[in-house]
Amino acid sequence: MAKRIIFFSLWVGFIVYAFLLAPPDQPNTLSLILDLSTGKWEEINPLIVSLFNIMGIWPLIYSGVLFADGRSQRLPVWPFAIASFGVGAFALLPYLALRQPNGQFPGSKTWLIWILDSRWLGGAIALGTLALLGYGLGYGNGSDFVEQWQTSRFIHVMSLDFCLLALLFPALLGDDLARRGLDRRHPLWVLGWVPLLGPVAYLCCRPPLIATPDASTQLPKTDASSPVA
């Protein structure tokens, strides 16, 4: 119950801050989003380009644990995962508040979970992340980014969203380790606390899921001594 209250409080607080306390919206915000989305990056600070695209990588990182976690939950995970591509932590915080802790993976892998559980996907995410970090840190203008962070609601909230996604990942890590036969004493647990690069490394290094029998699909055993109709 305490975790549920914390996550819901973070969700409400983030919404209130984003719309009431963050810097004002700028007239060029829509055109900036369109240029970032369509690859027209010539006049945009590479740090902003890198951050915007990394915000599209975070949902992939989370999907690597969310869909396996959702197998044991009463609520469907896919609406939250899909929405996170557009609004990040705004979509994931309600799921974290409503989910139940569960370290098992019942049944067998679907094709989607097989892909999300693959180390090949983790490697692809790692390459994309490193490329974006290299581009942003190598060519970006730090002072311009700070100025835009202080004056633009879009840049300000997107930066805070990045930080919040980095802080929230360990909330799912313990159960994901348990689904792989590991516990929090394993060195992989530490990776979840390293912002961005830690979760990326975790997806590359973790062992595969261990499936457990799904009780809902098991047929009851027949008692040989009972009469058969």
mmCIF file of C-alpha atoms in Angstrom:
data_model
loop_
_atom_site.group_PDB
_atom_site.id
_atom_site.type_symbol
_atom_site.label_atom_id
_atom_site.label_comp_id
_atom_site.label_asym_id
_atom_site.label_seq_id
_atom_site.Cartn_x
_atom_site.Cartn_y
_atom_site.Cartn_z
ATOM 1 C CA MET A 1 0.000 0.000 0.000
ATOM 2 C CA ALA A 2 2.852 2.393 0.815
ATOM 3 C CA LYS A 3 4.412 1.920 -2.634
ATOM 4 C CA ARG A 4 1.039 2.480 -4.280
ATOM 5 C CA ILE A 5 0.630 5.776 -2.446
ATOM 6 C CA ILE A 6 4.165 6.836 -3.368
ATOM 7 C CA PHE A 7 3.701 6.112 -7.072
ATOM 8 C CA PHE A 8 0.310 7.796 -7.263
ATOM 9 C CA SER A 9 1.699 10.799 -5.381
ATOM 10 C CA LEU A 10 4.619 11.027 -7.823
ATOM 11 C CA TRP A 11 2.196 10.814 -10.734
ATOM 12 C CA VAL A 12 -0.079 13.569 -9.463
ATOM 13 C CA GLY A 13 2.872 15.710 -8.393
ATOM 14 C CA PHE A 14 4.554 15.371 -11.791
ATOM 15 C CA ILE A 15 1.350 16.357 -13.587
ATOM 16 C CA VAL A 16 0.827 19.382 -11.348
ATOM 17 C CA TYR A 17 4.428 20.477 -11.739
ATOM 18 C CA ALA A 18 4.473 20.000 -15.520
ATOM 19 C CA PHE A 19 1.366 22.085 -16.143
ATOM 20 C CA LEU A 20 1.452 24.628 -13.328
ATOM 21 C CA LEU A 21 5.022 25.113 -12.108
ATOM 22 C CA ALA A 22 7.315 24.350 -15.057
ATOM 23 C CA PRO A 23 8.535 27.210 -17.293
ATOM 24 C CA PRO A 24 5.940 28.524 -19.747
ATOM 25 C CA ASP A 25 5.330 26.915 -23.096
ATOM 26 C CA GLN A 26 7.077 28.545 -26.048
ATOM 27 C CA PRO A 27 5.493 29.546 -29.376
ATOM 28 C CA ASN A 28 7.880 27.331 -31.340
ATOM 29 C CA THR A 29 7.238 24.150 -29.321
ATOM 30 C CA LEU A 30 5.027 22.460 -31.915
ATOM 31 C CA SER A 31 7.407 23.202 -34.772
ATOM 32 C CA LEU A 32 10.319 21.968 -32.643
ATOM 33 C CA ILE A 33 8.542 18.671 -31.947
ATOM 34 C CA LEU A 34 7.712 18.265 -35.649
ATOM 35 C CA ASP A 35 11.328 18.928 -36.664
ATOM 36 C CA LEU A 36 12.640 16.492 -34.049
ATOM 37 C CA SER A 37 10.166 13.833 -35.161
ATOM 38 C CA THR A 38 10.904 14.207 -38.890
ATOM 39 C CA GLY A 39 14.695 14.400 -38.669
ATOM 40 C CA LYS A 40 15.088 18.116 -39.448
ATOM 41 C CA TRP A 41 17.865 18.565 -36.917
ATOM 42 C CA GLU A 42 20.157 21.072 -38.638
ATOM 43 C CA GLU A 43 19.151 24.054 -36.492
ATOM 44 C CA ILE A 44 18.563 22.126 -33.246
ATOM 45 C CA ASN A 45 21.047 21.673 -30.417
ATOM 46 C CA PRO A 46 22.365 18.066 -30.661
ATOM 47 C CA LEU A 47 21.825 17.658 -26.915
ATOM 48 C CA ILE A 48 18.105 18.218 -27.433
ATOM 49 C CA VAL A 49 18.083 15.865 -30.429
ATOM 50 C CA SER A 50 19.829 13.205 -28.353
ATOM 51 C CA LEU A 51 17.485 13.641 -25.373
ATOM 52 C CA PHE A 52 14.365 13.530 -27.561
ATOM 53 C CA ASN A 53 15.438 10.279 -29.222
ATOM 54 C CA ILE A 54 16.571 8.685 -25.965
ATOM 55 C CA MET A 55 13.068 9.346 -24.656
ATOM 56 C CA GLY A 56 11.969 6.960 -27.408
ATOM 57 C CA ILE A 57 14.514 4.376 -26.263
ATOM 58 C CA TRP A 58 13.349 4.401 -22.642
ATOM 59 C CA PRO A 59 9.980 2.760 -23.487
ATOM 60 C CA LEU A 60 11.872 -0.025 -25.296
ATOM 61 C CA ILE A 61 14.001 -0.551 -22.194
ATOM 62 C CA TYR A 62 10.911 -0.703 -20.000
ATOM 63 C CA SER A 63 9.099 -2.982 -22.436
ATOM 64 C CA GLY A 64 11.922 -5.469 -21.942
ATOM 65 C CA VAL A 65 10.614 -6.047 -18.409
ATOM 66 C CA LEU A 66 7.028 -4.765 -18.562
ATOM 67 C CA PHE A 67 5.493 -7.391 -20.843
ATOM 68 C CA ALA A 68 6.968 -10.271 -18.847
ATOM 69 C CA ASP A 69 5.742 -8.580 -15.664
ATOM 70 C CA GLY A 70 2.305 -8.076 -17.165
ATOM 71 C CA ARG A 71 1.818 -11.826 -17.638
ATOM 72 C CA SER A 72 1.142 -12.100 -13.891
ATOM 73 C CA GLN A 73 -0.948 -8.948 -13.498
ATOM 74 C CA ARG A 74 -4.709 -8.493 -13.610
ATOM 75 C CA LEU A 75 -4.479 -5.268 -15.593
ATOM 76 C CA PRO A 76 -3.220 -5.323 -19.208
ATOM 77 C CA VAL A 77 0.255 -3.873 -19.604
ATOM 78 C CA TRP A 78 0.154 -2.928 -23.288
ATOM 79 C CA PRO A 79 -1.840 0.365 -22.927
ATOM 80 C CA PHE A 80 0.725 1.693 -20.448
ATOM 81 C CA ALA A 81 3.683 0.513 -22.532
ATOM 82 C CA ILE A 82 2.346 2.049 -25.751
ATOM 83 C CA ALA A 83 1.400 5.319 -24.044
ATOM 84 C CA SER A 84 4.892 5.590 -22.582
ATOM 85 C CA PHE A 85 6.282 6.164 -26.098
ATOM 86 C CA GLY A 86 4.380 9.442 -26.109
ATOM 87 C CA VAL A 87 4.299 10.587 -22.492
ATOM 88 C CA GLY A 88 6.999 8.565 -20.704
ATOM 89 C CA ALA A 89 6.658 8.341 -16.944
ATOM 90 C CA PHE A 90 3.193 9.919 -17.065
ATOM 91 C CA ALA A 91 1.981 6.562 -18.466
ATOM 92 C CA LEU A 92 4.182 4.216 -16.433
ATOM 93 C CA LEU A 93 3.544 5.598 -12.945
ATOM 94 C CA PRO A 94 -0.115 4.435 -12.824
ATOM 95 C CA TYR A 95 0.974 0.926 -13.833
ATOM 96 C CA LEU A 96 3.641 0.852 -11.116
ATOM 97 C CA ALA A 97 1.018 1.958 -8.603
ATOM 98 C CA LEU A 98 -1.561 -0.661 -9.637
ATOM 99 C CA ARG A 99 0.641 -3.720 -10.311
ATOM 100 C CA GLN A 100 1.162 -6.498 -7.785
ATOM 101 C CA PRO A 101 4.650 -7.829 -6.961
ATOM 102 C CA ASN A 102 5.194 -11.155 -8.687
ATOM 103 C CA GLY A 103 8.480 -12.893 -9.482
ATOM 104 C CA GLN A 104 7.091 -15.690 -11.675
ATOM 105 C CA PHE A 105 6.516 -16.011 -15.399
ATOM 106 C CA PRO A 106 3.630 -18.463 -15.957
ATOM 107 C CA GLY A 107 3.171 -20.204 -19.274
ATOM 108 C CA SER A 108 5.394 -19.992 -22.335
ATOM 109 C CA LYS A 109 6.869 -17.050 -24.222
ATOM 110 C CA THR A 110 4.871 -15.379 -26.955
ATOM 111 C CA TRP A 111 6.745 -14.112 -30.006
ATOM 112 C CA LEU A 112 6.654 -10.580 -28.574
ATOM 113 C CA ILE A 113 8.093 -11.596 -25.214
ATOM 114 C CA TRP A 114 10.685 -13.746 -26.996
ATOM 115 C CA ILE A 115 11.863 -10.653 -28.898
ATOM 116 C CA LEU A 116 11.789 -8.410 -25.835
ATOM 117 C CA ASP A 117 13.681 -11.028 -23.817
ATOM 118 C CA SER A 118 16.353 -11.414 -26.480
ATOM 119 C CA ARG A 119 19.877 -10.172 -25.862
ATOM 120 C CA TRP A 120 19.945 -9.181 -29.526
ATOM 121 C CA LEU A 121 17.366 -6.508 -28.786
ATOM 122 C CA GLY A 122 19.394 -5.410 -25.779
ATOM 123 C CA GLY A 123 22.449 -5.093 -28.016
ATOM 124 C CA ALA A 124 20.534 -3.031 -30.580
ATOM 125 C CA ILE A 125 19.244 -0.732 -27.839
ATOM 126 C CA ALA A 126 22.786 -0.375 -26.491
ATOM 127 C CA LEU A 127 24.185 0.614 -29.894
ATOM 128 C CA GLY A 128 21.435 3.192 -30.423
ATOM 129 C CA THR A 129 21.882 4.627 -26.939
ATOM 130 C CA LEU A 130 25.658 4.962 -27.265
ATOM 131 C CA ALA A 131 25.324 6.579 -30.686
ATOM 132 C CA LEU A 132 22.848 9.158 -29.371
ATOM 133 C CA LEU A 133 24.945 9.899 -26.297
ATOM 134 C CA GLY A 134 28.048 10.320 -28.435
ATOM 135 C CA TYR A 135 26.243 12.674 -30.799
ATOM 136 C CA GLY A 136 24.691 14.776 -28.063
ATOM 137 C CA LEU A 137 27.714 15.008 -25.779
ATOM 138 C CA GLY A 138 30.174 15.374 -28.627
ATOM 139 C CA TYR A 139 28.433 18.074 -30.618
ATOM 140 C CA GLY A 140 25.921 19.617 -28.220
ATOM 141 C CA ASN A 141 25.952 23.094 -26.708
ATOM 142 C CA GLY A 142 25.645 22.817 -22.937
ATOM 143 C CA SER A 143 24.979 26.473 -22.172
ATOM 144 C CA ASP A 144 22.225 26.629 -24.808
ATOM 145 C CA PHE A 145 20.628 23.508 -23.344
ATOM 146 C CA VAL A 146 20.613 25.001 -19.836
ATOM 147 C CA GLU A 147 19.022 28.182 -21.168
ATOM 148 C CA GLN A 148 16.295 26.218 -22.956
ATOM 149 C CA TRP A 149 15.766 24.044 -19.879
ATOM 150 C CA GLN A 150 15.094 27.199 -17.891
ATOM 151 C CA THR A 151 12.740 28.804 -20.407
ATOM 152 C CA SER A 152 10.983 26.005 -22.351
ATOM 153 C CA ARG A 153 8.333 23.800 -20.743
ATOM 154 C CA PHE A 154 8.870 21.085 -23.364
ATOM 155 C CA ILE A 155 12.628 20.809 -22.747
ATOM 156 C CA HIS A 156 12.213 21.199 -18.994
ATOM 157 C CA VAL A 157 9.550 18.510 -18.570
ATOM 158 C CA MET A 158 11.240 16.134 -21.023
ATOM 159 C CA SER A 159 14.458 16.373 -18.978
ATOM 160 C CA LEU A 160 12.618 15.668 -15.738
ATOM 161 C CA ASP A 161 10.804 12.786 -17.429
ATOM 162 C CA PHE A 162 14.188 11.302 -18.344
ATOM 163 C CA CYS A 163 15.356 11.560 -14.728
ATOM 164 C CA LEU A 164 12.143 10.022 -13.406
ATOM 165 C CA LEU A 165 12.360 7.071 -15.812
ATOM 166 C CA ALA A 166 15.918 6.458 -14.632
ATOM 167 C CA LEU A 167 14.800 6.483 -10.986
ATOM 168 C CA LEU A 168 11.763 4.223 -11.512
ATOM 169 C CA PHE A 169 13.451 1.312 -13.297
ATOM 170 C CA PRO A 170 14.598 -0.468 -10.091
ATOM 171 C CA ALA A 171 10.925 -0.751 -9.065
ATOM 172 C CA LEU A 172 10.548 -3.503 -11.686
ATOM 173 C CA LEU A 173 14.025 -4.965 -11.456
ATOM 174 C CA GLY A 174 13.619 -7.164 -8.378
ATOM 175 C CA ASP A 175 10.730 -9.169 -9.850
ATOM 176 C CA ASP A 176 12.447 -9.407 -13.226
ATOM 177 C CA LEU A 177 15.511 -10.910 -11.544
ATOM 178 C CA ALA A 178 13.276 -13.398 -9.699
ATOM 179 C CA ARG A 179 11.694 -14.484 -12.996
ATOM 180 C CA ARG A 180 15.209 -15.425 -14.091
ATOM 181 C CA GLY A 181 16.144 -17.368 -10.971
ATOM 182 C CA LEU A 182 18.209 -14.538 -9.438
ATOM 183 C CA ASP A 183 17.799 -12.295 -6.410
ATOM 184 C CA ARG A 184 18.902 -8.851 -5.295
ATOM 185 C CA ARG A 185 22.282 -10.147 -4.159
ATOM 186 C CA HIS A 186 23.212 -10.738 -7.797
ATOM 187 C CA PRO A 187 25.547 -8.128 -9.369
ATOM 188 C CA LEU A 188 22.935 -7.390 -12.053
ATOM 189 C CA TRP A 189 20.807 -5.712 -9.375
ATOM 190 C CA VAL A 190 23.330 -2.858 -9.216
ATOM 191 C CA LEU A 191 22.906 -2.088 -12.926
ATOM 192 C CA GLY A 192 19.338 -0.932 -12.437
ATOM 193 C CA TRP A 193 20.523 1.996 -10.319
ATOM 194 C CA VAL A 194 22.934 3.381 -12.938
ATOM 195 C CA PRO A 195 20.991 5.954 -15.014
ATOM 196 C CA LEU A 196 20.232 4.801 -18.579
ATOM 197 C CA LEU A 197 23.415 2.815 -19.250
ATOM 198 C CA GLY A 198 22.718 0.465 -16.331
ATOM 199 C CA PRO A 199 19.290 -0.704 -17.586
ATOM 200 C CA VAL A 200 20.718 -0.976 -21.120
ATOM 201 C CA ALA A 201 23.552 -3.175 -19.842
ATOM 202 C CA TYR A 202 21.039 -5.217 -17.847
ATOM 203 C CA LEU A 203 19.056 -6.047 -20.996
ATOM 204 C CA CYS A 204 22.285 -7.221 -22.634
ATOM 205 C CA CYS A 205 23.505 -9.378 -19.736
ATOM 206 C CA ARG A 206 20.457 -10.897 -18.007
ATOM 207 C CA PRO A 207 19.708 -14.627 -18.385
ATOM 208 C CA PRO A 208 16.494 -15.717 -20.144
ATOM 209 C CA LEU A 209 13.128 -15.971 -18.433
ATOM 210 C CA ILE A 210 12.292 -19.154 -16.547
ATOM 211 C CA ALA A 211 8.762 -20.225 -17.365
ATOM 212 C CA THR A 212 6.596 -21.819 -14.669
ATOM 213 C CA PRO A 213 3.462 -23.924 -15.268
ATOM 214 C CA ASP A 214 0.324 -21.858 -15.745
ATOM 215 C CA ALA A 215 -2.194 -23.214 -13.253
ATOM 216 C CA SER A 216 -5.095 -21.976 -15.360
ATOM 217 C CA THR A 217 -4.078 -24.239 -18.233
ATOM 218 C CA GLN A 218 -3.332 -27.370 -16.195
ATOM 219 C CA LEU A 219 -5.855 -30.195 -16.381
ATOM 220 C CA PRO A 220 -6.820 -31.749 -13.037
ATOM 221 C CA LYS A 221 -5.377 -35.174 -12.367
ATOM 222 C CA THR A 222 -7.827 -38.029 -12.714
ATOM 223 C CA ASP A 223 -8.162 -40.359 -9.752
ATOM 224 C CA ALA A 224 -7.759 -43.893 -11.111
ATOM 225 C CA SER A 225 -10.031 -45.265 -8.390
ATOM 226 C CA SER A 226 -12.962 -42.965 -9.207
ATOM 227 C CA PRO A 227 -15.655 -44.177 -11.611
ATOM 228 C CA VAL A 228 -15.670 -42.834 -15.129
ATOM 229 C CA ALA A 229 -18.998 -41.701 -16.503
#
